[in-house]
Amino acid sequence: ALNITPEQIARLEAIMAEMDRHVELSEMPQERQLSREFHAAIAESSNNQLMIQLYAIVSNAFPDWLLYEALYRKPELVAGSVAQTHDEHAAILDAFKKHDPDLATRLSLEHVMESGRWLETYRNIPAKLLREKEKQVSHLIKKPK
């Protein structure tokens, strides 16, 4: 967030604007692709090769079929999660625009942890397992003063 360029911010804004056009559940494939582009653009803006590589690995760990299966089982939950994810992305983008690395980090980590909670809901992953994983990264989140 500290060193993000105006061009990188413009790219993130363009992705968000396109996401605004794909909010219907029937447009889930477009939304998923744009979400991947948003996350990749943030990783690339770090200019940190490790971060870029890690995102590439993590992005393949959550295949789209998991989401599509949930879409057919619980469409009302998916609709809510898409809206929430959009709001989280917008807040993260605002933190980048402010060049506030602490806020960007906190919001990004909360976004990841919230994704874990959706996995719990969609895939019936045991809450205990997710809480254990959460504890492993929660120390990275700086609480607001």
Short mmCIF file of C-alpha atoms in Angstrom, two decimals:
data_model
loop_
_atom_site.label_atom_id
_atom_site.label_comp_id
_atom_site.label_asym_id
_atom_site.label_seq_id
_atom_site.Cartn_x
_atom_site.Cartn_y
_atom_site.Cartn_z
CA ALA A 1 0.00 0.00 0.00
CA LEU A 2 2.86 2.31 0.78
CA ASN A 3 4.45 2.12 -2.66
CA ILE A 4 1.45 1.46 -4.88
CA THR A 5 1.60 3.51 -8.06
CA PRO A 6 -1.22 5.57 -9.55
CA GLU A 7 -1.29 3.10 -12.46
CA GLN A 8 -1.75 0.17 -10.09
CA ILE A 9 -4.54 1.99 -8.26
CA ALA A 10 -6.20 2.73 -11.61
CA ARG A 11 -6.01 -0.97 -12.52
CA LEU A 12 -7.64 -1.96 -9.21
CA GLU A 13 -10.34 0.67 -9.72
CA ALA A 14 -11.02 -0.64 -13.23
CA ILE A 15 -11.36 -4.19 -11.91
CA MET A 16 -13.75 -3.00 -9.17
CA ALA A 17 -15.80 -1.07 -11.73
CA GLU A 18 -16.09 -4.20 -13.85
CA MET A 19 -17.05 -6.22 -10.75
CA ASP A 20 -19.85 -3.71 -10.15
CA ARG A 21 -21.30 -4.82 -13.49
CA HIS A 22 -21.33 -8.53 -12.54
CA VAL A 23 -23.32 -8.81 -9.34
CA GLU A 24 -25.93 -11.40 -10.32
CA LEU A 25 -25.45 -15.01 -9.26
CA SER A 26 -25.73 -15.99 -12.92
CA GLU A 27 -22.57 -13.94 -13.51
CA MET A 28 -20.51 -15.86 -10.97
CA PRO A 29 -17.84 -16.97 -13.48
CA GLN A 30 -17.12 -13.35 -14.42
CA GLU A 31 -17.12 -12.27 -10.77
CA ARG A 32 -14.70 -15.07 -9.83
CA GLN A 33 -12.31 -14.15 -12.65
CA LEU A 34 -12.40 -10.49 -11.67
CA SER A 35 -11.82 -11.38 -8.03
CA ARG A 36 -8.74 -13.38 -9.03
CA GLU A 37 -7.53 -10.41 -11.10
CA PHE A 38 -8.09 -8.07 -8.13
CA HIS A 39 -6.09 -10.29 -5.78
CA ALA A 40 -3.32 -10.80 -8.35
CA ALA A 41 -3.09 -7.04 -8.95
CA ILE A 42 -2.70 -6.44 -5.22
CA ALA A 43 0.00 -9.10 -4.99
CA GLU A 44 1.79 -7.60 -8.00
CA SER A 45 1.60 -4.11 -6.49
CA SER A 46 3.73 -5.36 -3.61
CA ASN A 47 6.67 -5.88 -6.00
CA ASN A 48 7.44 -8.84 -3.75
CA GLN A 49 8.11 -12.00 -5.75
CA LEU A 50 7.36 -14.21 -2.75
CA MET A 51 3.94 -12.58 -2.30
CA ILE A 52 3.20 -12.96 -6.01
CA GLN A 53 4.20 -16.64 -5.97
CA LEU A 54 2.25 -17.33 -2.77
CA TYR A 55 -0.88 -15.79 -4.24
CA ALA A 56 -0.51 -17.97 -7.34
CA ILE A 57 -0.34 -21.06 -5.12
CA VAL A 58 -3.20 -20.04 -2.82
CA SER A 59 -5.47 -19.04 -5.69
CA ASN A 60 -5.31 -22.60 -6.97
CA ALA A 61 -6.20 -24.02 -3.55
CA PHE A 62 -9.84 -22.90 -3.81
CA PRO A 63 -11.18 -24.29 -7.09
CA ASP A 64 -14.27 -22.67 -8.53
CA TRP A 65 -16.27 -25.89 -8.41
CA LEU A 66 -16.38 -25.57 -4.60
CA LEU A 67 -18.15 -22.25 -4.93
CA TYR A 68 -20.43 -23.45 -7.72
CA GLU A 69 -21.50 -26.45 -5.68
CA ALA A 70 -22.34 -24.11 -2.79
CA LEU A 71 -24.20 -21.86 -5.21
CA TYR A 72 -26.58 -24.69 -6.05
CA ARG A 73 -26.96 -25.83 -2.45
CA LYS A 74 -27.28 -22.45 -0.72
CA PRO A 75 -27.79 -19.64 -3.28
CA GLU A 76 -29.00 -17.18 -0.64
CA LEU A 77 -25.71 -17.51 1.25
CA VAL A 78 -23.62 -17.13 -1.88
CA ALA A 79 -25.46 -13.93 -2.80
CA GLY A 80 -24.66 -12.50 0.62
CA SER A 81 -21.03 -13.53 0.44
CA VAL A 82 -20.59 -11.95 -3.00
CA ALA A 83 -21.93 -8.64 -1.68
CA GLN A 84 -19.77 -8.85 1.44
CA THR A 85 -16.68 -9.73 -0.59
CA HIS A 86 -17.31 -6.72 -2.82
CA ASP A 87 -17.49 -4.44 0.23
CA GLU A 88 -14.29 -5.95 1.62
CA HIS A 89 -12.50 -5.43 -1.70
CA ALA A 90 -13.68 -1.80 -1.80
CA ALA A 91 -12.37 -1.18 1.73
CA ILE A 92 -9.01 -2.76 0.87
CA LEU A 93 -8.77 -0.60 -2.24
CA ASP A 94 -9.50 2.51 -0.14
CA ALA A 95 -6.66 1.58 2.22
CA PHE A 96 -4.33 1.27 -0.77
CA LYS A 97 -5.47 4.66 -2.08
CA LYS A 98 -4.63 6.14 1.33
CA HIS A 99 -1.22 4.42 1.22
CA ASP A 100 -2.01 2.98 4.65
CA PRO A 101 -0.14 -0.33 4.92
CA ASP A 102 -1.39 -1.14 8.42
CA LEU A 103 -5.03 -0.74 7.42
CA ALA A 104 -4.50 -2.59 4.12
CA THR A 105 -2.82 -5.47 5.95
CA ARG A 106 -5.52 -5.69 8.62
CA LEU A 107 -8.38 -5.55 6.11
CA SER A 108 -6.69 -8.09 3.84
CA LEU A 109 -6.15 -10.55 6.67
CA GLU A 110 -9.72 -10.08 7.87
CA HIS A 111 -10.87 -10.72 4.29
CA VAL A 112 -8.92 -13.99 4.21
CA MET A 113 -10.29 -15.03 7.60
CA GLU A 114 -13.83 -14.19 6.51
CA SER A 115 -13.31 -16.42 3.48
CA GLY A 116 -12.48 -19.19 5.94
CA ARG A 117 -15.78 -18.63 7.70
CA TRP A 118 -17.60 -18.93 4.36
CA LEU A 119 -15.79 -22.23 3.78
CA GLU A 120 -17.13 -23.38 7.12
CA THR A 121 -20.66 -22.49 6.03
CA TYR A 122 -20.45 -23.78 2.46
CA ARG A 123 -18.34 -26.87 2.92
CA ASN A 124 -19.08 -27.80 6.53
CA ILE A 125 -15.41 -27.54 7.42
CA PRO A 126 -15.15 -27.93 11.20
CA ALA A 127 -15.08 -24.58 12.98
CA LYS A 128 -12.42 -25.89 15.36
CA LEU A 129 -10.03 -26.50 12.46
CA LEU A 130 -10.60 -23.02 11.07
CA ARG A 131 -10.13 -21.41 14.50
CA GLU A 132 -6.80 -23.23 14.86
CA LYS A 133 -5.69 -21.88 11.49
CA GLU A 134 -6.96 -18.43 12.44
CA LYS A 135 -4.82 -18.44 15.58
CA GLN A 136 -1.78 -19.12 13.43
CA VAL A 137 -2.24 -15.81 11.59
CA SER A 138 -4.24 -13.63 13.98
CA HIS A 139 -1.08 -12.17 15.52
CA LEU A 140 -0.44 -10.53 12.15
CA ILE A 141 -3.56 -8.39 12.45
CA LYS A 142 -2.90 -5.07 14.14
CA LYS A 143 -5.93 -3.93 16.06
CA PRO A 144 -6.98 -0.31 15.45
CA LYS A 145 -5.84 2.10 18.13
#
